[in-house]
mmCIF file of C-alpha atoms in Angstrom:
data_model
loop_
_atom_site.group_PDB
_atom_site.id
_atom_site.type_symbol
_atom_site.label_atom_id
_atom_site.label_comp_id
_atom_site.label_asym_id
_atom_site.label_seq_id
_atom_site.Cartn_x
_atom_site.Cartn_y
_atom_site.Cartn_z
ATOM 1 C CA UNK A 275 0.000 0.000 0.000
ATOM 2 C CA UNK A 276 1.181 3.946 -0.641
ATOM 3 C CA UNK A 277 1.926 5.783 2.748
ATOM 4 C CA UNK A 278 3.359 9.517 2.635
ATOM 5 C CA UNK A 279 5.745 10.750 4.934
ATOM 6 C CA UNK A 280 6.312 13.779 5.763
ATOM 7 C CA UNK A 281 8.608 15.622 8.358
ATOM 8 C CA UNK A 282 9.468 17.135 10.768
ATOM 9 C CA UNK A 283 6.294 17.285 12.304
ATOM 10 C CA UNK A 284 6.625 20.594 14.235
ATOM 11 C CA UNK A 285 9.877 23.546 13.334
ATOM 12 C CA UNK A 286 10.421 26.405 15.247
ATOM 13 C CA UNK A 287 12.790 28.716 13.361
ATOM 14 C CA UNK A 288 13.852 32.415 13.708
ATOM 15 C CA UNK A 289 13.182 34.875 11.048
ATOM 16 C CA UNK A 290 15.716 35.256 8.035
ATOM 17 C CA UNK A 291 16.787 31.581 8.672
ATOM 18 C CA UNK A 292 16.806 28.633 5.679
ATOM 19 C CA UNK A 293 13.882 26.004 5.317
ATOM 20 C CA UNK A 294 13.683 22.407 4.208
ATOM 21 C CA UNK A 295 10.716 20.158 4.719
ATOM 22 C CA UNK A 296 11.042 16.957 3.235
ATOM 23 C CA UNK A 297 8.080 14.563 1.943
ATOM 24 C CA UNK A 298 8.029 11.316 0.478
ATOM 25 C CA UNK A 299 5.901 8.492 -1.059
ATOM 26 C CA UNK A 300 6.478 4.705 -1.154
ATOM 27 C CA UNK A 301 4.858 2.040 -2.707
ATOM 28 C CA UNK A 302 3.603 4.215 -5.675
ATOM 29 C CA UNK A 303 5.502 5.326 -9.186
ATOM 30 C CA UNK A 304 5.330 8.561 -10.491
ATOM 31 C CA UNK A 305 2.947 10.052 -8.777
ATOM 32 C CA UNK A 306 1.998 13.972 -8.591
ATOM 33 C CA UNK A 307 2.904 15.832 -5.515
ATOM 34 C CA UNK A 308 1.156 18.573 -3.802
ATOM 35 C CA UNK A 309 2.824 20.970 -1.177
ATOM 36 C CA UNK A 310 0.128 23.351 0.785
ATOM 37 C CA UNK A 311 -0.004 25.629 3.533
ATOM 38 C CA UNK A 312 -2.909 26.520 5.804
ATOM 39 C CA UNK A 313 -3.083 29.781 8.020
ATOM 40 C CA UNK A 314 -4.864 30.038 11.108
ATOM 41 C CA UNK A 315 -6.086 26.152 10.901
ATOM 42 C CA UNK A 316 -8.093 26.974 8.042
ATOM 43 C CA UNK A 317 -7.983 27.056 4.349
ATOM 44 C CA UNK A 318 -5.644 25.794 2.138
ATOM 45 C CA UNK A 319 -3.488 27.272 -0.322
ATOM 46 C CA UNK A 320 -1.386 25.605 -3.253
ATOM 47 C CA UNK A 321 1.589 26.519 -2.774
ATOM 48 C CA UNK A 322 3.732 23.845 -5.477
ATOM 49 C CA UNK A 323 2.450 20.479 -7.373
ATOM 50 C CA UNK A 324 4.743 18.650 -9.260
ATOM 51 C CA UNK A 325 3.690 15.778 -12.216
ATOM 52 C CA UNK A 326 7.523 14.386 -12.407
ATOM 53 C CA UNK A 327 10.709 14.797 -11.436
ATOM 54 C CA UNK A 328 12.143 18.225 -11.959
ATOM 55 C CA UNK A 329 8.655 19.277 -12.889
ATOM 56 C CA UNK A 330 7.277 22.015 -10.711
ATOM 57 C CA UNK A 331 4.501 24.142 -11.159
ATOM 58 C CA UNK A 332 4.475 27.522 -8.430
ATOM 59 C CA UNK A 333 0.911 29.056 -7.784
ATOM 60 C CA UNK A 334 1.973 31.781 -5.271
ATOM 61 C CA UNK A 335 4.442 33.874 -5.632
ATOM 62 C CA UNK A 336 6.726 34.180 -2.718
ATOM 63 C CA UNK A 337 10.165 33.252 -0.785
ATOM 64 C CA UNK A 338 9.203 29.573 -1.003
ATOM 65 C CA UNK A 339 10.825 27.003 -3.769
ATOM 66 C CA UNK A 340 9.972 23.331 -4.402
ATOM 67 C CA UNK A 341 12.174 21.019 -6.438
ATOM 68 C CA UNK A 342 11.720 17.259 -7.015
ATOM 69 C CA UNK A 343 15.155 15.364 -7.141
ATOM 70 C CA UNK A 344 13.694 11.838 -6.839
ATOM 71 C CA UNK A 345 10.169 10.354 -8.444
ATOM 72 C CA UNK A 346 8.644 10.436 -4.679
ATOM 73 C CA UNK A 347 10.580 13.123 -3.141
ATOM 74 C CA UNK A 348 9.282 16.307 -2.817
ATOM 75 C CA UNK A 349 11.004 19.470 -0.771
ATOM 76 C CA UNK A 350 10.290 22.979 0.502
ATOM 77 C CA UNK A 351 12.644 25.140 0.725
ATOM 78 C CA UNK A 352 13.369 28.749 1.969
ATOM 79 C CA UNK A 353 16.881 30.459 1.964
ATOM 80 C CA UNK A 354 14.901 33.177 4.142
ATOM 81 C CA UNK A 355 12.178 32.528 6.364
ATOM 82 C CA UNK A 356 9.655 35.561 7.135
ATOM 83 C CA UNK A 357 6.908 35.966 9.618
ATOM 84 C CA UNK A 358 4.932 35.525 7.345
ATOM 85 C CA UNK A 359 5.840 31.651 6.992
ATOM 86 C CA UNK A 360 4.153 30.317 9.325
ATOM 87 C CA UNK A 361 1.447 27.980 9.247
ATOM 88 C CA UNK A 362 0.698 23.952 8.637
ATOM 89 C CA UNK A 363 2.358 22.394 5.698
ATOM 90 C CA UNK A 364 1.156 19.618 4.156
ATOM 91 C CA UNK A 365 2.300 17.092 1.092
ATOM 92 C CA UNK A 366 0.019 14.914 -0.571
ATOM 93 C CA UNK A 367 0.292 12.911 -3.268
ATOM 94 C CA UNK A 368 -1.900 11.381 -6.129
ATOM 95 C CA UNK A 369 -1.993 8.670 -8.251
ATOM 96 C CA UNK A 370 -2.934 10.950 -11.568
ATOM 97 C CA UNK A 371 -4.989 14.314 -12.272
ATOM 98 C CA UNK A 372 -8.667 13.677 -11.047
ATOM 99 C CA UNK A 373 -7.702 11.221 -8.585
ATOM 100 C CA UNK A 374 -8.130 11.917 -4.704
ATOM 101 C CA UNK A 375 -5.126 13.269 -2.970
ATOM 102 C CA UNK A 376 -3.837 11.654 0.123
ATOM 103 C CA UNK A 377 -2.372 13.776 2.860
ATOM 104 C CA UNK A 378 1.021 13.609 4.985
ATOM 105 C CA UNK A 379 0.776 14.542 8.840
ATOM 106 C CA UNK A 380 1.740 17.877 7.882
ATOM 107 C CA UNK A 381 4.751 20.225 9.781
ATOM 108 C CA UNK A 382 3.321 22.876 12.439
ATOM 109 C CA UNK A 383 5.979 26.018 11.321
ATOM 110 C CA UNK A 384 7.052 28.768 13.530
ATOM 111 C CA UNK A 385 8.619 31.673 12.881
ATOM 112 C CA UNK A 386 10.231 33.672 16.046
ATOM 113 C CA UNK B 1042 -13.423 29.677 -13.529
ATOM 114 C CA UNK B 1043 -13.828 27.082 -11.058
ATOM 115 C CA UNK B 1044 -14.704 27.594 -7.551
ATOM 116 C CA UNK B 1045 -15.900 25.965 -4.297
ATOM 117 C CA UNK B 1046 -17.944 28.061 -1.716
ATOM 118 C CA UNK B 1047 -18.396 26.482 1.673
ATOM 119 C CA UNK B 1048 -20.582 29.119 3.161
ATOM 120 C CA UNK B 1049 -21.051 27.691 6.578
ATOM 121 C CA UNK B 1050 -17.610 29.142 7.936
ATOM 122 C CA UNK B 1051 -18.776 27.323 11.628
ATOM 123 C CA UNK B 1052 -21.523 24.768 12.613
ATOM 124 C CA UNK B 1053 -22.362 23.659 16.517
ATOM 125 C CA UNK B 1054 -24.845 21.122 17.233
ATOM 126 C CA UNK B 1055 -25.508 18.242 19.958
ATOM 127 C CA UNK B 1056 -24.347 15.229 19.773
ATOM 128 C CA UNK B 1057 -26.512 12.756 18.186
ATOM 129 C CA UNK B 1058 -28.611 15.361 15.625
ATOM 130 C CA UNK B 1059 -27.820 15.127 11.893
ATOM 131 C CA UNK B 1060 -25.915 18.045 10.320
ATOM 132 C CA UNK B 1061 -25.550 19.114 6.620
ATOM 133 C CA UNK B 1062 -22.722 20.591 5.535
ATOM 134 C CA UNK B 1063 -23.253 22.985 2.287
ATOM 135 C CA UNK B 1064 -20.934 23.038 -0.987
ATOM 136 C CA UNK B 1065 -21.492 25.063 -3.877
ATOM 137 C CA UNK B 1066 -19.458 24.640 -6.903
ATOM 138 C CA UNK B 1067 -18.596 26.872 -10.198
ATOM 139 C CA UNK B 1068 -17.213 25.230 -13.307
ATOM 140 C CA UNK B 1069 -17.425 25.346 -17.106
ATOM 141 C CA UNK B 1070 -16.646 21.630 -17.606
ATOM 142 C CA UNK B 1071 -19.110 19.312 -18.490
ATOM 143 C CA UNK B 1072 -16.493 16.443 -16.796
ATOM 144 C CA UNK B 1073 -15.757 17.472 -12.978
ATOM 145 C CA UNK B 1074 -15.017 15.436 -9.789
ATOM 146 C CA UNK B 1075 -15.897 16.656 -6.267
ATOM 147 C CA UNK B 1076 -14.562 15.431 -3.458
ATOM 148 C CA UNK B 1077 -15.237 15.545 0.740
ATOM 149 C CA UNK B 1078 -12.146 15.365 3.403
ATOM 150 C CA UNK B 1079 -12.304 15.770 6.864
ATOM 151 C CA UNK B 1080 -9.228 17.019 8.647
ATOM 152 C CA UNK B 1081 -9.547 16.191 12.523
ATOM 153 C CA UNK B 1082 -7.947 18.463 15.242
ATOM 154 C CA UNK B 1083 -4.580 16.255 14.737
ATOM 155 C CA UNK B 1084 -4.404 17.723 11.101
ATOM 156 C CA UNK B 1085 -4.076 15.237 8.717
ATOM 157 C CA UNK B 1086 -6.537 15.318 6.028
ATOM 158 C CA UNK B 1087 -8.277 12.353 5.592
ATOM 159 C CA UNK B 1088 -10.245 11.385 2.257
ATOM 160 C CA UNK B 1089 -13.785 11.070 2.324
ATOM 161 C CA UNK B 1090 -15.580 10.597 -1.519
ATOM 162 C CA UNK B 1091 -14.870 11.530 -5.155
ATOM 163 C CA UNK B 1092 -17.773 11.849 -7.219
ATOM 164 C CA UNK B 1093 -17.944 12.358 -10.747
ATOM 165 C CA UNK B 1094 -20.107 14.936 -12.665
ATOM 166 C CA UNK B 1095 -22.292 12.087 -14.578
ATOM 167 C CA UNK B 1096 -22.900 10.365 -11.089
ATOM 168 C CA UNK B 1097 -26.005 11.859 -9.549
ATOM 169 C CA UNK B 1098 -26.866 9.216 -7.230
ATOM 170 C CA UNK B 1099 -26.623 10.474 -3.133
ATOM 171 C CA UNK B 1100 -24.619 7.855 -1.782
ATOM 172 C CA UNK B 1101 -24.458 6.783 1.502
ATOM 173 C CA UNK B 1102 -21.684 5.277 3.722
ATOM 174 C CA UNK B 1103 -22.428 4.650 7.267
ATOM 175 C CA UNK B 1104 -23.455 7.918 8.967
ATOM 176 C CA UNK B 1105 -22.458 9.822 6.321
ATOM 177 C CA UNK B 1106 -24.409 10.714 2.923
ATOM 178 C CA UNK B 1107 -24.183 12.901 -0.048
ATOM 179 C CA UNK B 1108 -26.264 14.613 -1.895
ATOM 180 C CA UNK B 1109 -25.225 15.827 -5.230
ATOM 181 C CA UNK B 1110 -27.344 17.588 -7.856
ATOM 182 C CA UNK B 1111 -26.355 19.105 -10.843
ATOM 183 C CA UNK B 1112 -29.101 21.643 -11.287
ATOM 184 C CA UNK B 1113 -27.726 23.612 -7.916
ATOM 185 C CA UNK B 1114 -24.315 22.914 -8.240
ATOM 186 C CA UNK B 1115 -24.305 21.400 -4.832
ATOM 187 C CA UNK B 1116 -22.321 18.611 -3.386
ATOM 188 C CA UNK B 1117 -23.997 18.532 -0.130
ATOM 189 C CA UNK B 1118 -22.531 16.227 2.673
ATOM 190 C CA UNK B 1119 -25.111 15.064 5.480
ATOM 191 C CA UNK B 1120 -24.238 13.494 9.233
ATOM 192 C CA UNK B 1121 -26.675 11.588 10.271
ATOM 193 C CA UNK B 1122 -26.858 10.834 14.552
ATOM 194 C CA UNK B 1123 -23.599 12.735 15.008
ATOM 195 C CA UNK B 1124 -21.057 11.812 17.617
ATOM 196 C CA UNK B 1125 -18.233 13.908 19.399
ATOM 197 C CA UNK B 1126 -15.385 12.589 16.975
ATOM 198 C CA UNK B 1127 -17.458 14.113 13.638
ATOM 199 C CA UNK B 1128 -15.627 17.164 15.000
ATOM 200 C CA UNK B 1129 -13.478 18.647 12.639
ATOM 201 C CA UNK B 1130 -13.136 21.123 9.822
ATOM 202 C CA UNK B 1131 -14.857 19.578 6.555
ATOM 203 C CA UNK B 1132 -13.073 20.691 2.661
ATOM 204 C CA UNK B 1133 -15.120 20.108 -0.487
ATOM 205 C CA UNK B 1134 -13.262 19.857 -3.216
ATOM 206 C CA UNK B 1135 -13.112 20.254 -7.114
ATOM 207 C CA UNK B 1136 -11.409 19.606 -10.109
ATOM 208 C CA UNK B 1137 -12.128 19.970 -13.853
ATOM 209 C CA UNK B 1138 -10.552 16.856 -15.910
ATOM 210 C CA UNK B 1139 -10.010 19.453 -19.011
ATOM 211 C CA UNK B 1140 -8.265 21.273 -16.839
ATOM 212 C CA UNK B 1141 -4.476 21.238 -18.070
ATOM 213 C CA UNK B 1142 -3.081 21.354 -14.556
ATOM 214 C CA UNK B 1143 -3.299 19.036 -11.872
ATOM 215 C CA UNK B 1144 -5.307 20.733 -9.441
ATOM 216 C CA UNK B 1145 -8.049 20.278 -6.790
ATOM 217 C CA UNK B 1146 -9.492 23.720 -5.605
ATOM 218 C CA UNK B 1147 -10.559 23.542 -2.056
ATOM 219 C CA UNK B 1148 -13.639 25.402 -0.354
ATOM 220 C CA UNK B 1149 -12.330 27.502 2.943
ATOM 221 C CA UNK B 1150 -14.170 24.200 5.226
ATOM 222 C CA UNK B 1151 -16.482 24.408 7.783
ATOM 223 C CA UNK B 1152 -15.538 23.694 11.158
ATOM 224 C CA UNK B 1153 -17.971 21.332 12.885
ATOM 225 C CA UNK B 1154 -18.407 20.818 16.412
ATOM 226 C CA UNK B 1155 -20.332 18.117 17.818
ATOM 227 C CA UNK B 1156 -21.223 18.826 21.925
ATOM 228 C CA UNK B 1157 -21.379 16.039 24.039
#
């Protein structure tokens, strides 16, 4: 069966200071990948999806970046962290456009 | 341009009444899936249904049913005899399969909570 990881599960990082979140998928192939954020517990915003490897698509512009290196690995990345970053991240995954997307535990940010 | 309203920002009711929880949709496709997930106070989102735009048929699974119809653009998700772990914030969903990007476009949710 496919499980998505995703970690850490809680970050507390100062302002102006580099990001990585990592997620991953096993037991699937080439599936797309979905990085999100929700404010304030509610809503959620696109932030990246990805259909292959090196493939990224960006919906808001912003300090963020997303790159694929591996088929199931998908990162978030800052070089500069702002206030502004904080908030629950989550990765999902799916098997192909249309299809549901399955959710990681998600990464509680802080910015100080 | 496609678009899910969830107009019920917040919804309180005792345990053990039945709840409906309202989704509007906008779309131009003819071919569109909508989908339910509940995300519990741990966070995760959890997959509920997909439905497909030439399904019509409410569907029922447990406690939980769905009403879909076409003519109101509503995908309306129904808890029937509620119980304290319904609580959560509930996302309808949709995406458009002519659509030449991947996405799902989620409604804002509607925070339910179920008193004991």
């Amino acid at each position: 069966s496919q499980t998505i990881h995703q970690w850490p599960a809680t970050l507390v990082q100062p302002v102006g200071s580099p990001l990585s979140l990592e997620c991953t998928v096993e037991g699937t192939s080439n599936p797309n990948l979905y990085w999100y954020r929700q404010a304030a517990g509610r809503g959620l915003q696109l932030l990246f999806y990805s259909v292959g490897i090196g493939q990224i698509s960006s919906e808001v512009p912003q300090n963020l970046s997303a790159s694929r290196p591996q088929d199931r690995q998908f990162i978030l990345s800052s070089k500069k962290l702002l206030l502004s970053d904080s908030g629950f991240y989550l990765c999902a995954w799916s098997p192909s456009s249309n299809q549901p997307q399955h959710f990681g535990d998600g990464t509680r940010l802080s910015i100080l | 341009a496609q678009k899910v309203t969830q107009a019920q920002t917040e919804i309180s009711v005792v345990e053990k009444e039945d709840v409906t929880l309202d989704c509007v949709y906008e779309t131009r496709d003819t071919t569109y899936y909508l989908f339910w997930y509940k995300q519990p106070p741990s966070g995760e989102l959890v997959f509920l249904i997909r439905r497909n735009s030439f399904d019509e048929q409410n569907e029922i699974s447990g406690r939980y049913s769905w009403n879909f119809q076409k003519s109101t653009s509503s995908f309306n998700f129904t808890i029937t005899a509620s119980q304290v772990v319904d609580s959560a914030v509930y996302f309808c969903a949709l995406s458009e399969v002519s659509s030449r990007d991947d996405k799902i476009i989620f409604g804002k949710g509607t925070r339910l909570h179920i008193l004991p």
